[in-house]
Amino acid sequence: MLCTRPCIGYRSCSNSEHCLASKRGVIKVYNEDNTSRAVEVPSDITARDICQLFVLKNHCIDDHSWTLFEHISHLGIERTIEDHESVMEVLSGWAIDTECRLYFRKNFAKYEFFRKPLAFFPDHMVSISSETNGAVDHSLLIQTFLNSSTCPEIHGHLHAKEQSRKSWKKFYFVLRRSGLYFSNKGTSKEPRHLQFIADFSDSDVYTVLSAKKLHGAPTDCGFCVK
């Protein structure tokens, strides 16, 4: 797991006419072969809308696997932009001097979490919230998700480093509704031993590309919280 600080660029409106004119914008989207197409879109367009637009423009068969990716080259990371997300909000988070792109390509696992959610939660990594220590039966996981008062707790070991550091360290991590934490004392989940890492209400999770080569990670299977 790699933790980075967000790179954010701001653009302000000097007058109301300029703000009205900015209701539409031009975005560039790349295909898998690195060819690109620039299109004018409304400011409230979502990732799902972009996918539908490019399915039509590229004469593709819509099998629901077409996906819009955010690719950040200088960090070697990318993520699936969720269907409901505002594309313009994603673009507003890009710094001017960074190499960032939107990619339109297939992701056959796009909805796999919803089709086979139980496959994502091994028995030994799941427990019911911090209030109980009992293990969750897989058959009850879906009901747990639908119950707004509880949330499954995911736990396990990860190697992690901050962007400013060179070395990776192995910690015991706990993922809760309130965020991601690591324990500074073995596998203890006591509040005094848990250190806060990220709140996913204002962070995104990216896949790390070539993690060993670019970041000196122990394995190539990694993710980045940004």
PDB file of C-alpha atoms in Angstrom:
ATOM      1  CA  MET A   1       0.000   0.000   0.000  1.00  0.00           C
ATOM      2  CA  LEU A   2       1.348   3.406  -1.023  1.00  0.00           C
ATOM      3  CA  CYS A   3       0.111   6.627   0.579  1.00  0.00           C
ATOM      4  CA  THR A   4       0.389   9.898  -1.347  1.00  0.00           C
ATOM      5  CA  ARG A   5      -0.694  13.469  -0.840  1.00  0.00           C
ATOM      6  CA  PRO A   6      -3.348  14.639  -3.340  1.00  0.00           C
ATOM      7  CA  CYS A   7      -2.214  16.890  -6.189  1.00  0.00           C
ATOM      8  CA  ILE A   8      -4.934  19.473  -6.709  1.00  0.00           C
ATOM      9  CA  GLY A   9      -5.368  22.281  -9.208  1.00  0.00           C
ATOM     10  CA  TYR A  10      -7.939  25.024  -8.764  1.00  0.00           C
ATOM     11  CA  ARG A  11      -9.670  27.169 -11.333  1.00  0.00           C
ATOM     12  CA  SER A  12     -11.796  30.107 -10.209  1.00  0.00           C
ATOM     13  CA  CYS A  13     -14.476  32.097 -12.043  1.00  0.00           C
ATOM     14  CA  SER A  14     -13.877  35.831 -12.321  1.00  0.00           C
ATOM     15  CA  ASN A  15     -17.457  36.662 -13.247  1.00  0.00           C
ATOM     16  CA  SER A  16     -20.855  35.095 -13.725  1.00  0.00           C
ATOM     17  CA  GLU A  17     -20.600  35.068 -17.527  1.00  0.00           C
ATOM     18  CA  HIS A  18     -17.397  33.064 -17.357  1.00  0.00           C
ATOM     19  CA  CYS A  19     -19.042  30.611 -14.933  1.00  0.00           C
ATOM     20  CA  LEU A  20     -21.976  30.144 -17.302  1.00  0.00           C
ATOM     21  CA  ALA A  21     -19.598  29.566 -20.209  1.00  0.00           C
ATOM     22  CA  SER A  22     -17.771  26.896 -18.213  1.00  0.00           C
ATOM     23  CA  LYS A  23     -20.923  24.748 -17.963  1.00  0.00           C
ATOM     24  CA  ARG A  24     -19.431  22.790 -20.869  1.00  0.00           C
ATOM     25  CA  GLY A  25     -15.858  21.675 -21.354  1.00  0.00           C
ATOM     26  CA  VAL A  26     -13.615  19.700 -23.681  1.00  0.00           C
ATOM     27  CA  ILE A  27     -12.023  16.489 -22.449  1.00  0.00           C
ATOM     28  CA  LYS A  28      -9.588  14.128 -24.139  1.00  0.00           C
ATOM     29  CA  VAL A  29     -10.064  10.379 -23.725  1.00  0.00           C
ATOM     30  CA  TYR A  30      -7.505   7.748 -24.765  1.00  0.00           C
ATOM     31  CA  ASN A  31      -8.151   4.269 -26.115  1.00  0.00           C
ATOM     32  CA  GLU A  32      -6.064   1.174 -25.358  1.00  0.00           C
ATOM     33  CA  ASP A  33      -3.916   1.800 -28.459  1.00  0.00           C
ATOM     34  CA  ASN A  34      -3.175   5.341 -27.161  1.00  0.00           C
ATOM     35  CA  THR A  35      -5.205   7.011 -29.899  1.00  0.00           C
ATOM     36  CA  SER A  36      -7.343   9.761 -28.443  1.00  0.00           C
ATOM     37  CA  ARG A  37     -10.520  11.695 -29.101  1.00  0.00           C
ATOM     38  CA  ALA A  38     -11.468  15.130 -27.758  1.00  0.00           C
ATOM     39  CA  VAL A  39     -15.157  15.742 -27.083  1.00  0.00           C
ATOM     40  CA  GLU A  40     -17.171  18.622 -25.689  1.00  0.00           C
ATOM     41  CA  VAL A  41     -19.280  17.552 -22.718  1.00  0.00           C
ATOM     42  CA  PRO A  42     -21.535  19.167 -20.092  1.00  0.00           C
ATOM     43  CA  SER A  43     -20.018  19.902 -16.696  1.00  0.00           C
ATOM     44  CA  ASP A  44     -22.252  17.389 -14.921  1.00  0.00           C
ATOM     45  CA  ILE A  45     -21.338  14.410 -17.118  1.00  0.00           C
ATOM     46  CA  THR A  46     -20.613  11.158 -15.274  1.00  0.00           C
ATOM     47  CA  ALA A  47     -18.189   8.340 -16.033  1.00  0.00           C
ATOM     48  CA  ARG A  48     -21.099   6.157 -17.127  1.00  0.00           C
ATOM     49  CA  ASP A  49     -22.215   8.861 -19.571  1.00  0.00           C
ATOM     50  CA  ILE A  50     -18.713   9.022 -21.061  1.00  0.00           C
ATOM     51  CA  CYS A  51     -18.635   5.255 -21.511  1.00  0.00           C
ATOM     52  CA  GLN A  52     -22.003   5.303 -23.277  1.00  0.00           C
ATOM     53  CA  LEU A  53     -20.831   8.173 -25.502  1.00  0.00           C
ATOM     54  CA  PHE A  54     -17.644   6.371 -26.547  1.00  0.00           C
ATOM     55  CA  VAL A  55     -19.439   3.076 -27.095  1.00  0.00           C
ATOM     56  CA  LEU A  56     -21.500   4.930 -29.717  1.00  0.00           C
ATOM     57  CA  LYS A  57     -18.615   6.930 -31.197  1.00  0.00           C
ATOM     58  CA  ASN A  58     -16.295   3.924 -31.450  1.00  0.00           C
ATOM     59  CA  HIS A  59     -19.092   1.602 -32.653  1.00  0.00           C
ATOM     60  CA  CYS A  60     -18.470  -0.846 -29.785  1.00  0.00           C
ATOM     61  CA  ILE A  61     -20.729  -3.580 -28.497  1.00  0.00           C
ATOM     62  CA  ASP A  62     -21.960  -2.485 -25.069  1.00  0.00           C
ATOM     63  CA  ASP A  63     -21.443  -5.495 -22.809  1.00  0.00           C
ATOM     64  CA  HIS A  64     -21.299  -3.359 -19.631  1.00  0.00           C
ATOM     65  CA  SER A  65     -17.557  -3.916 -19.191  1.00  0.00           C
ATOM     66  CA  TRP A  66     -16.478  -0.627 -20.793  1.00  0.00           C
ATOM     67  CA  THR A  67     -14.830   1.516 -18.143  1.00  0.00           C
ATOM     68  CA  LEU A  68     -13.333   4.970 -17.719  1.00  0.00           C
ATOM     69  CA  PHE A  69      -9.935   4.931 -15.988  1.00  0.00           C
ATOM     70  CA  GLU A  70      -7.993   7.720 -14.333  1.00  0.00           C
ATOM     71  CA  HIS A  71      -4.301   7.176 -15.139  1.00  0.00           C
ATOM     72  CA  ILE A  72      -1.573   9.149 -13.300  1.00  0.00           C
ATOM     73  CA  SER A  73       1.700   8.399 -15.078  1.00  0.00           C
ATOM     74  CA  HIS A  74       4.238  10.079 -12.767  1.00  0.00           C
ATOM     75  CA  LEU A  75       3.017   7.969  -9.828  1.00  0.00           C
ATOM     76  CA  GLY A  76       2.449   4.824 -11.886  1.00  0.00           C
ATOM     77  CA  ILE A  77      -1.128   4.400 -10.628  1.00  0.00           C
ATOM     78  CA  GLU A  78      -4.623   4.176 -12.065  1.00  0.00           C
ATOM     79  CA  ARG A  79      -8.162   3.534 -10.888  1.00  0.00           C
ATOM     80  CA  THR A  80     -11.608   2.769 -12.232  1.00  0.00           C
ATOM     81  CA  ILE A  81     -13.763   5.897 -12.129  1.00  0.00           C
ATOM     82  CA  GLU A  82     -17.089   4.762 -10.699  1.00  0.00           C
ATOM     83  CA  ASP A  83     -20.179   5.113 -12.882  1.00  0.00           C
ATOM     84  CA  HIS A  84     -21.756   7.875 -10.786  1.00  0.00           C
ATOM     85  CA  GLU A  85     -18.637  10.042 -10.443  1.00  0.00           C
ATOM     86  CA  SER A  86     -18.433  13.490 -12.028  1.00  0.00           C
ATOM     87  CA  VAL A  87     -15.675  13.452 -14.643  1.00  0.00           C
ATOM     88  CA  MET A  88     -15.114  17.199 -14.307  1.00  0.00           C
ATOM     89  CA  GLU A  89     -14.529  16.794 -10.564  1.00  0.00           C
ATOM     90  CA  VAL A  90     -11.892  14.166 -11.318  1.00  0.00           C
ATOM     91  CA  LEU A  91     -10.170  16.517 -13.776  1.00  0.00           C
ATOM     92  CA  SER A  92     -10.231  19.384 -11.267  1.00  0.00           C
ATOM     93  CA  GLY A  93      -7.984  17.318  -9.003  1.00  0.00           C
ATOM     94  CA  TRP A  94      -5.184  17.165 -11.585  1.00  0.00           C
ATOM     95  CA  ALA A  95      -2.212  19.473 -11.161  1.00  0.00           C
ATOM     96  CA  ILE A  96      -1.210  21.314 -14.331  1.00  0.00           C
ATOM     97  CA  ASP A  97       2.353  19.942 -14.383  1.00  0.00           C
ATOM     98  CA  THR A  98       1.427  16.249 -14.021  1.00  0.00           C
ATOM     99  CA  GLU A  99       0.873  13.634 -16.715  1.00  0.00           C
ATOM    100  CA  CYS A 100      -2.723  12.468 -16.164  1.00  0.00           C
ATOM    101  CA  ARG A 101      -5.046  10.812 -18.669  1.00  0.00           C
ATOM    102  CA  LEU A 102      -8.517   9.351 -19.036  1.00  0.00           C
ATOM    103  CA  TYR A 103      -8.590   5.909 -20.641  1.00  0.00           C
ATOM    104  CA  PHE A 104     -11.595   4.141 -22.170  1.00  0.00           C
ATOM    105  CA  ARG A 105     -11.156   0.386 -22.123  1.00  0.00           C
ATOM    106  CA  LYS A 106     -12.728  -2.835 -20.899  1.00  0.00           C
ATOM    107  CA  ASN A 107     -12.640  -4.050 -17.321  1.00  0.00           C
ATOM    108  CA  PHE A 108     -14.342  -7.439 -17.134  1.00  0.00           C
ATOM    109  CA  ALA A 109     -14.226  -7.374 -13.323  1.00  0.00           C
ATOM    110  CA  LYS A 110     -15.999  -4.002 -13.139  1.00  0.00           C
ATOM    111  CA  TYR A 111     -19.137  -5.338 -11.432  1.00  0.00           C
ATOM    112  CA  GLU A 112     -17.648  -8.550 -10.020  1.00  0.00           C
ATOM    113  CA  PHE A 113     -17.945  -7.261  -6.462  1.00  0.00           C
ATOM    114  CA  PHE A 114     -21.728  -7.031  -6.884  1.00  0.00           C
ATOM    115  CA  ARG A 115     -22.033 -10.363  -8.706  1.00  0.00           C
ATOM    116  CA  LYS A 116     -19.878 -12.403  -6.293  1.00  0.00           C
ATOM    117  CA  PRO A 117     -19.335 -10.284  -3.164  1.00  0.00           C
ATOM    118  CA  LEU A 118     -18.540 -13.253  -0.921  1.00  0.00           C
ATOM    119  CA  ALA A 119     -15.423 -14.029  -2.969  1.00  0.00           C
ATOM    120  CA  PHE A 120     -13.868 -10.771  -1.749  1.00  0.00           C
ATOM    121  CA  PHE A 121     -14.017 -11.641   1.947  1.00  0.00           C
ATOM    122  CA  PRO A 122     -11.983 -14.682   3.078  1.00  0.00           C
ATOM    123  CA  ASP A 123     -13.229 -16.062   6.410  1.00  0.00           C
ATOM    124  CA  HIS A 124      -9.958 -15.378   8.233  1.00  0.00           C
ATOM    125  CA  MET A 125      -9.987 -11.666   7.283  1.00  0.00           C
ATOM    126  CA  VAL A 126     -13.517 -10.721   8.340  1.00  0.00           C
ATOM    127  CA  SER A 127     -15.164  -9.941  11.655  1.00  0.00           C
ATOM    128  CA  ILE A 128     -18.242  -7.940  12.673  1.00  0.00           C
ATOM    129  CA  SER A 129     -17.258  -4.358  13.593  1.00  0.00           C
ATOM    130  CA  SER A 130     -15.116  -3.402  16.576  1.00  0.00           C
ATOM    131  CA  GLU A 131     -17.815  -4.199  19.117  1.00  0.00           C
ATOM    132  CA  THR A 132     -17.636  -7.960  18.719  1.00  0.00           C
ATOM    133  CA  ASN A 133     -14.855 -10.445  18.162  1.00  0.00           C
ATOM    134  CA  GLY A 134     -16.989 -13.141  16.574  1.00  0.00           C
ATOM    135  CA  ALA A 135     -16.393 -14.298  13.041  1.00  0.00           C
ATOM    136  CA  VAL A 136     -18.931 -13.539  10.344  1.00  0.00           C
ATOM    137  CA  ASP A 137     -20.531 -16.409   8.463  1.00  0.00           C
ATOM    138  CA  HIS A 138     -20.278 -15.809   4.715  1.00  0.00           C
ATOM    139  CA  SER A 139     -23.991 -16.324   4.268  1.00  0.00           C
ATOM    140  CA  LEU A 140     -24.611 -13.313   6.535  1.00  0.00           C
ATOM    141  CA  LEU A 141     -22.236 -10.876   4.844  1.00  0.00           C
ATOM    142  CA  ILE A 142     -24.791  -9.485   2.419  1.00  0.00           C
ATOM    143  CA  GLN A 143     -27.273  -8.904   5.240  1.00  0.00           C
ATOM    144  CA  THR A 144     -24.526  -7.159   7.204  1.00  0.00           C
ATOM    145  CA  PHE A 145     -23.859  -4.765   4.336  1.00  0.00           C
ATOM    146  CA  LEU A 146     -27.538  -3.950   4.053  1.00  0.00           C
ATOM    147  CA  ASN A 147     -27.753  -3.229   7.755  1.00  0.00           C
ATOM    148  CA  SER A 148     -26.765   0.418   8.152  1.00  0.00           C
ATOM    149  CA  SER A 149     -25.943   0.051  11.836  1.00  0.00           C
ATOM    150  CA  THR A 150     -23.115  -2.468  11.313  1.00  0.00           C
ATOM    151  CA  CYS A 151     -20.236  -2.953   8.911  1.00  0.00           C
ATOM    152  CA  PRO A 152     -17.907  -5.928   8.392  1.00  0.00           C
ATOM    153  CA  GLU A 153     -14.374  -5.318   9.623  1.00  0.00           C
ATOM    154  CA  ILE A 154     -11.585  -6.460   7.291  1.00  0.00           C
ATOM    155  CA  HIS A 155      -8.150  -7.137   8.755  1.00  0.00           C
ATOM    156  CA  GLY A 156      -4.797  -8.531   7.679  1.00  0.00           C
ATOM    157  CA  HIS A 157      -1.124  -7.757   7.092  1.00  0.00           C
ATOM    158  CA  LEU A 158       0.135  -5.317   4.436  1.00  0.00           C
ATOM    159  CA  HIS A 159       3.460  -3.815   3.509  1.00  0.00           C
ATOM    160  CA  ALA A 160       3.179  -0.017   3.451  1.00  0.00           C
ATOM    161  CA  LYS A 161       5.200   3.150   2.958  1.00  0.00           C
ATOM    162  CA  GLU A 162       4.579   6.861   2.655  1.00  0.00           C
ATOM    163  CA  GLN A 163       5.559   8.623  -0.568  1.00  0.00           C
ATOM    164  CA  SER A 164       8.398  10.488   1.154  1.00  0.00           C
ATOM    165  CA  ARG A 165       9.995   7.304   2.534  1.00  0.00           C
ATOM    166  CA  LYS A 166      12.108   4.673   0.796  1.00  0.00           C
ATOM    167  CA  SER A 167      11.542   1.591   2.943  1.00  0.00           C
ATOM    168  CA  TRP A 168       8.473  -0.632   3.181  1.00  0.00           C
ATOM    169  CA  LYS A 169       7.284  -1.977   6.536  1.00  0.00           C
ATOM    170  CA  LYS A 170       4.825  -4.743   7.360  1.00  0.00           C
ATOM    171  CA  PHE A 171       1.903  -3.806   9.593  1.00  0.00           C
ATOM    172  CA  TYR A 172      -1.380  -5.306  10.717  1.00  0.00           C
ATOM    173  CA  PHE A 173      -4.184  -3.248   9.116  1.00  0.00           C
ATOM    174  CA  VAL A 174      -7.854  -2.900  10.029  1.00  0.00           C
ATOM    175  CA  LEU A 175     -10.484  -1.549   7.626  1.00  0.00           C
ATOM    176  CA  ARG A 176     -13.638  -0.183   9.257  1.00  0.00           C
ATOM    177  CA  ARG A 177     -16.518   2.041   8.247  1.00  0.00           C
ATOM    178  CA  SER A 178     -14.635   4.959   9.827  1.00  0.00           C
ATOM    179  CA  GLY A 179     -11.470   4.375   7.785  1.00  0.00           C
ATOM    180  CA  LEU A 180      -8.232   2.422   7.457  1.00  0.00           C
ATOM    181  CA  TYR A 181      -5.954   1.883  10.472  1.00  0.00           C
ATOM    182  CA  PHE A 182      -2.713   0.066  11.271  1.00  0.00           C
ATOM    183  CA  SER A 183      -1.626  -1.369  14.583  1.00  0.00           C
ATOM    184  CA  ASN A 184       1.639  -0.215  16.137  1.00  0.00           C
ATOM    185  CA  LYS A 185       1.655  -3.269  18.405  1.00  0.00           C
ATOM    186  CA  GLY A 186       1.423  -6.590  16.594  1.00  0.00           C
ATOM    187  CA  THR A 187      -2.179  -7.561  15.842  1.00  0.00           C
ATOM    188  CA  SER A 188      -3.715  -5.529  18.661  1.00  0.00           C
ATOM    189  CA  LYS A 189      -6.977  -3.760  17.838  1.00  0.00           C
ATOM    190  CA  GLU A 190      -7.070  -1.712  21.019  1.00  0.00           C
ATOM    191  CA  PRO A 191      -7.837   1.953  20.243  1.00  0.00           C
ATOM    192  CA  ARG A 192      -4.535   3.129  21.754  1.00  0.00           C
ATOM    193  CA  HIS A 193      -2.613   0.906  19.331  1.00  0.00           C
ATOM    194  CA  LEU A 194      -4.510   1.786  16.142  1.00  0.00           C
ATOM    195  CA  GLN A 195      -3.091   4.595  14.000  1.00  0.00           C
ATOM    196  CA  PHE A 196      -5.397   6.279  11.484  1.00  0.00           C
ATOM    197  CA  ILE A 197      -4.300   6.127   7.812  1.00  0.00           C
ATOM    198  CA  ALA A 198      -7.171   7.258   5.586  1.00  0.00           C
ATOM    199  CA  ASP A 199     -10.843   8.167   5.474  1.00  0.00           C
ATOM    200  CA  PHE A 200     -12.240   6.872   2.202  1.00  0.00           C
ATOM    201  CA  SER A 201     -14.934   9.547   2.061  1.00  0.00           C
ATOM    202  CA  ASP A 202     -12.213  11.903   0.783  1.00  0.00           C
ATOM    203  CA  SER A 203      -9.623   9.446  -0.601  1.00  0.00           C
ATOM    204  CA  ASP A 204      -9.476   7.232  -3.676  1.00  0.00           C
ATOM    205  CA  VAL A 205      -7.906   3.791  -4.084  1.00  0.00           C
ATOM    206  CA  TYR A 206      -5.649   3.195  -7.100  1.00  0.00           C
ATOM    207  CA  THR A 207      -3.963   0.116  -8.541  1.00  0.00           C
ATOM    208  CA  VAL A 208      -0.176   0.478  -8.524  1.00  0.00           C
ATOM    209  CA  LEU A 209       1.390  -0.379 -11.889  1.00  0.00           C
ATOM    210  CA  SER A 210       4.872  -1.952 -11.808  1.00  0.00           C
ATOM    211  CA  ALA A 211       5.031  -1.569  -8.039  1.00  0.00           C
ATOM    212  CA  LYS A 212       8.403  -3.305  -7.700  1.00  0.00           C
ATOM    213  CA  LYS A 213      10.086  -1.283 -10.440  1.00  0.00           C
ATOM    214  CA  LEU A 214       8.656   2.158  -9.678  1.00  0.00           C
ATOM    215  CA  HIS A 215       8.302   2.048  -5.906  1.00  0.00           C
ATOM    216  CA  GLY A 216      10.583  -0.776  -4.737  1.00  0.00           C
ATOM    217  CA  ALA A 217       7.597  -2.681  -3.363  1.00  0.00           C
ATOM    218  CA  PRO A 218       7.961  -6.269  -2.051  1.00  0.00           C
ATOM    219  CA  THR A 219       5.445  -7.485  -4.665  1.00  0.00           C
ATOM    220  CA  ASP A 220       3.744  -6.145  -7.801  1.00  0.00           C
ATOM    221  CA  CYS A 221       0.327  -6.602  -6.225  1.00  0.00           C
ATOM    222  CA  GLY A 222      -0.333  -3.253  -4.576  1.00  0.00           C
ATOM    223  CA  PHE A 223      -2.679  -0.336  -4.176  1.00  0.00           C
ATOM    224  CA  CYS A 224      -2.335   3.359  -3.427  1.00  0.00           C
ATOM    225  CA  VAL A 225      -4.492   5.569  -1.200  1.00  0.00           C
ATOM    226  CA  LYS A 226      -4.535   9.129  -2.530  1.00  0.00           C
TER     227      LYS A 226
END
